[in-house]
mmCIF file of C-alpha atoms (C1' of nucleotides) in Angstrom:
data_model
loop_
_atom_site.group_PDB
_atom_site.id
_atom_site.type_symbol
_atom_site.label_atom_id
_atom_site.label_comp_id
_atom_site.label_asym_id
_atom_site.label_seq_id
_atom_site.Cartn_x
_atom_site.Cartn_y
_atom_site.Cartn_z
ATOM 1 C CA UNK A 1 64.749 98.080 106.306
ATOM 2 C CA UNK A 2 66.017 101.104 107.982
ATOM 3 C CA UNK A 3 69.198 103.049 107.914
ATOM 4 C CA UNK A 4 72.371 101.655 109.094
ATOM 5 C CA UNK A 5 72.275 101.505 112.991
ATOM 6 C CA UNK A 6 75.626 100.040 113.451
ATOM 7 C CA UNK A 7 78.401 101.821 115.288
ATOM 8 C CA UNK A 8 81.871 102.411 114.352
ATOM 9 C CA UNK A 9 82.622 100.540 117.779
ATOM 10 C CA UNK A 10 80.658 97.507 116.877
ATOM 11 C CA UNK A 11 82.424 97.099 113.754
ATOM 12 C CA UNK A 12 85.707 97.345 115.589
ATOM 13 C CA UNK A 13 84.717 94.717 118.009
ATOM 14 C CA UNK A 14 83.697 92.462 115.223
ATOM 15 C CA UNK A 15 86.825 93.054 113.700
ATOM 16 C CA UNK A 16 88.951 91.619 116.428
ATOM 17 C CA UNK A 17 86.544 89.076 117.150
ATOM 18 C CA UNK A 18 86.888 88.005 113.385
ATOM 19 C CA UNK A 19 90.618 87.774 114.324
ATOM 20 C CA UNK A 20 90.287 85.938 117.096
ATOM 21 C CA UNK A 21 87.778 83.537 115.800
ATOM 22 C CA UNK A 22 90.169 80.556 115.061
ATOM 23 C CA UNK A 23 91.764 78.183 117.342
ATOM 24 C CA UNK A 24 95.139 78.866 115.969
ATOM 25 C CA UNK A 25 94.910 82.752 116.204
ATOM 26 C CA UNK A 26 93.554 82.476 119.511
ATOM 27 C CA UNK A 27 96.392 80.126 120.534
ATOM 28 C CA UNK A 28 98.835 82.720 119.094
ATOM 29 C CA UNK A 29 97.215 85.427 121.007
ATOM 30 C CA UNK A 30 97.206 83.847 124.385
ATOM 31 C CA UNK A 31 100.572 82.959 124.007
ATOM 32 C CA UNK A 32 101.669 86.465 123.270
ATOM 33 C CA UNK A 33 99.538 88.338 125.318
ATOM 34 C CA UNK A 34 101.503 86.318 128.154
ATOM 35 C CA UNK A 35 104.987 86.709 127.155
ATOM 36 C CA UNK A 36 104.906 89.406 124.546
ATOM 37 C CA UNK A 37 106.860 88.094 122.128
ATOM 38 C CA UNK A 38 107.775 85.181 120.266
ATOM 39 C CA UNK A 39 109.593 84.089 116.908
ATOM 40 C CA UNK A 40 107.291 82.252 114.251
ATOM 41 C CA UNK A 41 109.660 79.128 114.190
ATOM 42 C CA UNK A 42 108.730 78.417 117.963
ATOM 43 C CA UNK A 43 104.895 78.507 117.062
ATOM 44 C CA UNK A 44 105.604 76.466 114.092
ATOM 45 C CA UNK A 45 107.009 73.654 116.044
ATOM 46 C CA UNK A 46 104.198 73.482 118.515
ATOM 47 C CA UNK A 47 101.215 73.773 115.783
ATOM 48 C CA UNK A 48 99.690 71.168 113.889
ATOM 49 C CA UNK A 49 100.009 73.409 110.650
ATOM 50 C CA UNK A 50 102.692 73.837 107.941
ATOM 51 C CA UNK A 51 104.505 77.204 107.957
ATOM 52 C CA UNK A 52 102.884 78.766 105.202
ATOM 53 C CA UNK A 53 99.547 78.268 106.697
ATOM 54 C CA UNK A 54 100.733 79.523 110.062
ATOM 55 C CA UNK A 55 102.094 82.796 108.290
ATOM 56 C CA UNK A 56 98.881 83.305 106.764
ATOM 57 C CA UNK A 57 97.340 83.523 110.260
ATOM 58 C CA UNK A 58 99.844 85.471 111.632
ATOM 59 C CA UNK A 59 98.891 87.975 108.625
ATOM 60 C CA UNK A 60 95.608 87.942 109.580
ATOM 61 C CA UNK A 61 96.409 88.901 113.084
ATOM 62 C CA UNK A 62 98.555 91.631 111.705
ATOM 63 C CA UNK A 63 96.222 93.159 109.450
ATOM 64 C CA UNK A 64 93.699 93.204 112.174
ATOM 65 C CA UNK A 65 96.037 95.154 114.262
ATOM 66 C CA UNK A 66 96.433 92.576 116.825
ATOM 67 C CA UNK A 67 99.839 91.946 116.754
ATOM 68 C CA UNK A 68 103.185 93.043 114.941
ATOM 69 C CA UNK A 69 106.397 91.720 113.210
ATOM 70 C CA UNK A 70 109.892 92.566 113.367
ATOM 71 C CA UNK A 71 112.454 91.147 111.345
ATOM 72 C CA UNK A 72 115.307 89.541 113.228
ATOM 73 C CA UNK A 73 117.087 88.012 110.389
ATOM 74 C CA UNK A 74 116.968 85.260 109.542
ATOM 75 C CA UNK A 75 113.950 85.178 111.963
ATOM 76 C CA UNK A 76 110.720 87.335 112.499
ATOM 77 C CA UNK A 77 109.866 88.463 116.112
ATOM 78 C CA UNK A 78 106.101 88.712 116.466
ATOM 79 C CA UNK A 79 104.742 90.907 119.523
ATOM 80 C CA UNK A 80 101.253 92.035 120.747
ATOM 81 C CA UNK A 81 100.682 95.380 119.265
ATOM 82 C CA UNK A 82 100.179 96.904 122.621
ATOM 83 C CA UNK A 83 97.949 99.924 121.693
ATOM 84 C CA UNK A 84 95.526 97.846 119.988
ATOM 85 C CA UNK A 85 95.364 95.074 122.312
ATOM 86 C CA UNK A 86 94.451 97.709 125.083
ATOM 87 C CA UNK A 87 91.951 98.949 122.513
ATOM 88 C CA UNK A 88 90.374 95.417 122.359
ATOM 89 C CA UNK A 89 90.648 94.986 126.011
ATOM 90 C CA UNK A 90 88.812 98.330 126.450
ATOM 91 C CA UNK A 91 85.921 97.237 123.618
ATOM 92 C CA UNK A 92 85.304 93.406 124.937
ATOM 93 C CA UNK A 93 84.848 94.895 128.431
ATOM 94 C CA UNK A 94 82.213 97.339 127.564
ATOM 95 C CA UNK A 95 80.529 94.883 125.125
ATOM 96 C CA UNK A 96 80.498 92.170 127.579
ATOM 97 C CA UNK A 97 80.002 94.094 130.804
ATOM 98 C CA UNK A 98 82.809 92.890 132.791
ATOM 99 C CA UNK B 1 105.255 70.323 113.315
ATOM 100 C CA UNK B 2 104.446 68.881 117.027
ATOM 101 C CA UNK B 3 101.270 67.539 118.790
ATOM 102 C CA UNK B 4 98.290 69.618 118.883
ATOM 103 C CA UNK B 5 98.661 72.332 121.660
ATOM 104 C CA UNK B 6 95.375 74.170 121.396
ATOM 105 C CA UNK B 7 93.103 73.626 124.370
ATOM 106 C CA UNK B 8 89.349 72.834 124.456
ATOM 107 C CA UNK B 9 89.078 76.504 126.095
ATOM 108 C CA UNK B 10 90.722 78.142 123.186
ATOM 109 C CA UNK B 11 88.521 76.306 120.832
ATOM 110 C CA UNK B 12 85.421 77.848 122.760
ATOM 111 C CA UNK B 13 86.515 81.391 122.858
ATOM 112 C CA UNK B 14 87.383 80.910 119.046
ATOM 113 C CA UNK B 15 84.016 79.570 118.556
ATOM 114 C CA UNK B 16 82.338 82.549 120.364
ATOM 115 C CA UNK B 17 84.769 85.235 118.701
ATOM 116 C CA UNK B 18 83.834 83.773 115.461
ATOM 117 C CA UNK B 19 80.129 84.157 116.020
ATOM 118 C CA UNK B 20 81.093 87.634 117.221
ATOM 119 C CA UNK B 21 83.010 88.631 114.097
ATOM 120 C CA UNK B 22 80.262 90.283 112.085
ATOM 121 C CA UNK B 23 79.024 93.848 112.656
ATOM 122 C CA UNK B 24 75.340 92.476 112.563
ATOM 123 C CA UNK B 25 75.664 89.914 114.906
ATOM 124 C CA UNK B 26 77.597 92.117 117.291
ATOM 125 C CA UNK B 27 74.720 94.591 116.809
ATOM 126 C CA UNK B 28 72.249 91.949 117.915
ATOM 127 C CA UNK B 29 74.274 90.618 121.037
ATOM 128 C CA UNK B 30 74.771 94.117 122.202
ATOM 129 C CA UNK B 31 70.901 94.845 121.962
ATOM 130 C CA UNK B 32 70.106 91.389 123.489
ATOM 131 C CA UNK B 33 72.633 91.570 126.235
ATOM 132 C CA UNK B 34 71.092 94.838 127.217
ATOM 133 C CA UNK B 35 67.393 94.445 127.146
ATOM 134 C CA UNK B 36 67.543 90.520 127.083
ATOM 135 C CA UNK B 37 64.910 90.039 124.301
ATOM 136 C CA UNK B 38 63.569 91.303 121.108
ATOM 137 C CA UNK B 39 61.605 90.284 118.201
ATOM 138 C CA UNK B 40 63.177 89.306 114.732
ATOM 139 C CA UNK B 41 61.014 92.068 113.059
ATOM 140 C CA UNK B 42 62.208 94.753 115.333
ATOM 141 C CA UNK B 43 65.763 93.845 114.256
ATOM 142 C CA UNK B 44 65.000 93.717 110.395
ATOM 143 C CA UNK B 45 63.636 97.282 110.592
ATOM 144 C CA UNK B 46 66.757 98.525 111.937
ATOM 145 C CA UNK B 47 69.172 96.835 109.771
ATOM 146 C CA UNK B 48 70.026 97.388 106.456
ATOM 147 C CA UNK B 49 69.736 93.565 105.191
ATOM 148 C CA UNK B 50 66.753 91.596 104.094
ATOM 149 C CA UNK B 51 65.038 89.417 106.492
ATOM 150 C CA UNK B 52 66.551 86.153 105.122
ATOM 151 C CA UNK B 53 69.923 87.378 105.713
ATOM 152 C CA UNK B 54 68.992 88.285 109.202
ATOM 153 C CA UNK B 55 67.529 85.119 110.013
ATOM 154 C CA UNK B 56 70.832 83.465 108.817
ATOM 155 C CA UNK B 57 72.778 85.738 111.113
ATOM 156 C CA UNK B 58 70.543 84.633 113.786
ATOM 157 C CA UNK B 59 70.776 81.158 113.047
ATOM 158 C CA UNK B 60 74.591 81.562 113.283
ATOM 159 C CA UNK B 61 74.202 83.064 116.749
ATOM 160 C CA UNK B 62 71.964 80.492 118.077
ATOM 161 C CA UNK B 63 74.256 77.524 116.702
ATOM 162 C CA UNK B 64 77.048 79.379 118.541
ATOM 163 C CA UNK B 65 74.948 78.888 121.696
ATOM 164 C CA UNK B 66 74.654 82.811 122.329
ATOM 165 C CA UNK B 67 71.220 83.252 121.832
ATOM 166 C CA UNK B 68 67.968 81.391 121.726
ATOM 167 C CA UNK B 69 64.518 81.810 119.872
ATOM 168 C CA UNK B 70 61.180 81.253 121.330
ATOM 169 C CA UNK B 71 58.240 81.114 118.991
ATOM 170 C CA UNK B 72 55.515 83.212 120.058
ATOM 171 C CA UNK B 73 53.443 83.180 116.691
ATOM 172 C CA UNK B 74 53.351 84.708 114.333
ATOM 173 C CA UNK B 75 56.716 86.297 115.690
ATOM 174 C CA UNK B 76 59.763 84.730 117.192
ATOM 175 C CA UNK B 77 61.320 86.235 120.220
ATOM 176 C CA UNK B 78 65.109 85.999 120.662
ATOM 177 C CA UNK B 79 67.130 86.054 123.900
ATOM 178 C CA UNK B 80 70.532 86.165 125.129
ATOM 179 C CA UNK B 81 71.260 82.398 126.322
ATOM 180 C CA UNK B 82 72.348 83.414 129.668
ATOM 181 C CA UNK B 83 74.116 80.477 130.627
ATOM 182 C CA UNK B 84 76.435 80.310 127.777
ATOM 183 C CA UNK B 85 76.766 84.170 127.736
ATOM 184 C CA UNK B 86 77.975 83.964 131.115
ATOM 185 C CA UNK B 87 80.697 81.379 129.913
ATOM 186 C CA UNK B 88 81.680 83.568 126.840
ATOM 187 C CA UNK B 89 82.141 86.247 129.622
ATOM 188 C CA UNK B 90 83.962 84.088 131.623
ATOM 189 C CA UNK B 91 86.334 83.161 128.862
ATOM 190 C CA UNK B 92 87.106 86.483 127.294
ATOM 191 C CA UNK B 93 87.681 87.613 131.039
ATOM 192 C CA UNK B 94 90.111 85.218 131.125
ATOM 193 C CA UNK B 95 91.868 85.222 127.762
ATOM 194 C CA UNK B 96 91.788 89.131 128.011
ATOM 195 C CA UNK B 97 93.054 89.157 131.435
ATOM 196 C CA UNK B 98 90.543 92.349 132.438
ATOM 197 C "C1'" DA C 1 130.233 81.682 95.854
ATOM 198 C "C1'" DT C 2 127.378 77.921 97.820
ATOM 199 C "C1'" DT C 3 124.578 76.465 101.225
ATOM 200 C "C1'" DT C 4 121.780 76.812 105.166
ATOM 201 C "C1'" DT C 5 118.276 78.841 107.695
ATOM 202 C "C1'" DT C 6 113.805 81.032 108.472
ATOM 203 C "C1'" DG C 7 109.456 82.849 106.571
ATOM 204 C "C1'" DT C 8 106.940 84.599 103.217
ATOM 205 C "C1'" DT C 9 104.388 84.685 98.869
ATOM 206 C "C1'" DC C 10 102.390 82.332 95.175
ATOM 207 C "C1'" DG C 11 99.349 79.120 92.779
ATOM 208 C "C1'" DT C 12 95.753 75.727 93.751
ATOM 209 C "C1'" DG C 13 91.513 73.537 95.646
ATOM 210 C "C1'" DT C 14 88.180 73.058 99.082
ATOM 211 C "C1'" DT C 15 85.045 74.894 101.923
ATOM 212 C "C1'" DT C 16 82.614 78.357 104.347
ATOM 213 C "C1'" DT C 17 80.382 82.756 104.809
ATOM 214 C "C1'" DT C 18 77.682 86.304 103.398
ATOM 215 C "C1'" DA C 19 73.841 88.033 100.381
ATOM 216 C "C1'" DC C 20 69.648 88.021 97.616
ATOM 217 C "C1'" DG C 21 65.065 86.743 96.360
ATOM 218 C "C1'" DA C 22 61.425 83.399 95.996
ATOM 219 C "C1'" DA C 23 58.892 79.975 97.828
ATOM 220 C "C1'" DC C 24 57.080 77.647 101.821
ATOM 221 C "C1'" DA C 25 55.172 77.053 106.875
ATOM 222 C "C1'" DA C 26 52.244 78.497 110.459
ATOM 223 C "C1'" DC C 27 48.961 80.898 112.404
ATOM 224 C "C1'" DT C 28 45.509 84.946 112.648
ATOM 225 C "C1'" DA C 29 42.015 88.079 110.623
ATOM 226 C "C1'" DG C 30 38.360 88.830 107.998
ATOM 227 C "C1'" DC D 1 38.069 79.573 102.979
ATOM 228 C "C1'" DT D 2 41.101 83.223 101.322
ATOM 229 C "C1'" DA D 3 44.281 87.173 103.118
ATOM 230 C "C1'" DG D 4 47.804 88.818 105.509
ATOM 231 C "C1'" DT D 5 51.449 88.528 109.018
ATOM 232 C "C1'" DT D 6 56.239 86.790 110.355
ATOM 233 C "C1'" DG D 7 60.136 84.080 109.520
ATOM 234 C "C1'" DT D 8 62.641 80.350 108.117
ATOM 235 C "C1'" DT D 9 64.276 77.728 104.417
ATOM 236 C "C1'" DC D 10 65.836 76.855 99.744
ATOM 237 C "C1'" DG D 11 68.319 77.720 95.511
ATOM 238 C "C1'" DT D 12 71.684 80.177 93.640
ATOM 239 C "C1'" DA D 13 76.181 83.314 93.257
ATOM 240 C "C1'" DA D 14 79.966 85.588 94.624
ATOM 241 C "C1'" DA D 15 83.342 86.752 98.183
ATOM 242 C "C1'" DA D 16 86.339 85.526 101.607
ATOM 243 C "C1'" DA D 17 88.697 81.564 104.777
ATOM 244 C "C1'" DC D 18 91.531 77.660 105.261
ATOM 245 C "C1'" DA D 19 95.004 74.705 104.058
ATOM 246 C "C1'" DC D 20 98.861 72.686 101.385
ATOM 247 C "C1'" DG D 21 103.108 72.306 98.515
ATOM 248 C "C1'" DA D 22 106.638 74.847 95.627
ATOM 249 C "C1'" DA D 23 109.020 78.485 94.618
ATOM 250 C "C1'" DC D 24 111.105 82.438 96.125
ATOM 251 C "C1'" DA D 25 113.837 85.962 99.148
ATOM 252 C "C1'" DA D 26 117.156 87.889 102.824
ATOM 253 C "C1'" DA D 27 120.777 87.169 105.238
ATOM 254 C "C1'" DA D 28 124.420 84.560 107.516
ATOM 255 C "C1'" DA D 29 127.618 80.576 107.651
ATOM 256 C "C1'" DT D 30 130.961 77.493 105.467
#
DNA sequence: ATTTTTGTTCGTGTTTTTACGAACAACTAG
DNA sequence: CTAGTTGTTCGTAAAAACACGAACAAAAAT
């Protein structure tokens, strides 16, 4: 077994891909990438999961850097993290050669 | 909590993304998408994992439909699954709007 | 000062993922 | 027939992902 050949870029794409690797999270990302923002409650109404589970998925997307949350008491407004979203677009574009 | 709003396309992209969601698998996919084919042994030499673990990752990629293996005794030649790779390209392109 | 609203966090349990080494399978070479 | 080569599968273990309900937190409304 040789030395590590895996690049930082590959790690980054893998990290983003992992965050995208669940239907619920894909749904959220697709929605946010279209309209840029929404409230957690709106998602909760549409999706077949309890709010605590949704909260976990949003946390996962946040920790991957793909979204960000802003408190607007008593609600939380979630938006695409534009900077990282752009990076993800770029990385996937390169990777997929599209 | 409302009805299931998640589309089949979102499930498909999530499935592909999940398969891409590990650095080792990203490495393999990127290599195969460039040169179309390679032997398992070549990968094993380059990557910092034991062969059984590599075999598991290849199995995962295969079950996601992104690669396919062909026995060339005593070796196994792995290639991109062109049809599904094209579908993945298409789906990500749509999803990322790139 | 309560109650209500909106989400997060915590505790729990189940399932899946990841990784390793040993054992096995299939075919070739000596 | 016995080595050797190349990968897969099996057995195992540890970590992470996923989902739920209960409890909690923060601010607004009554």
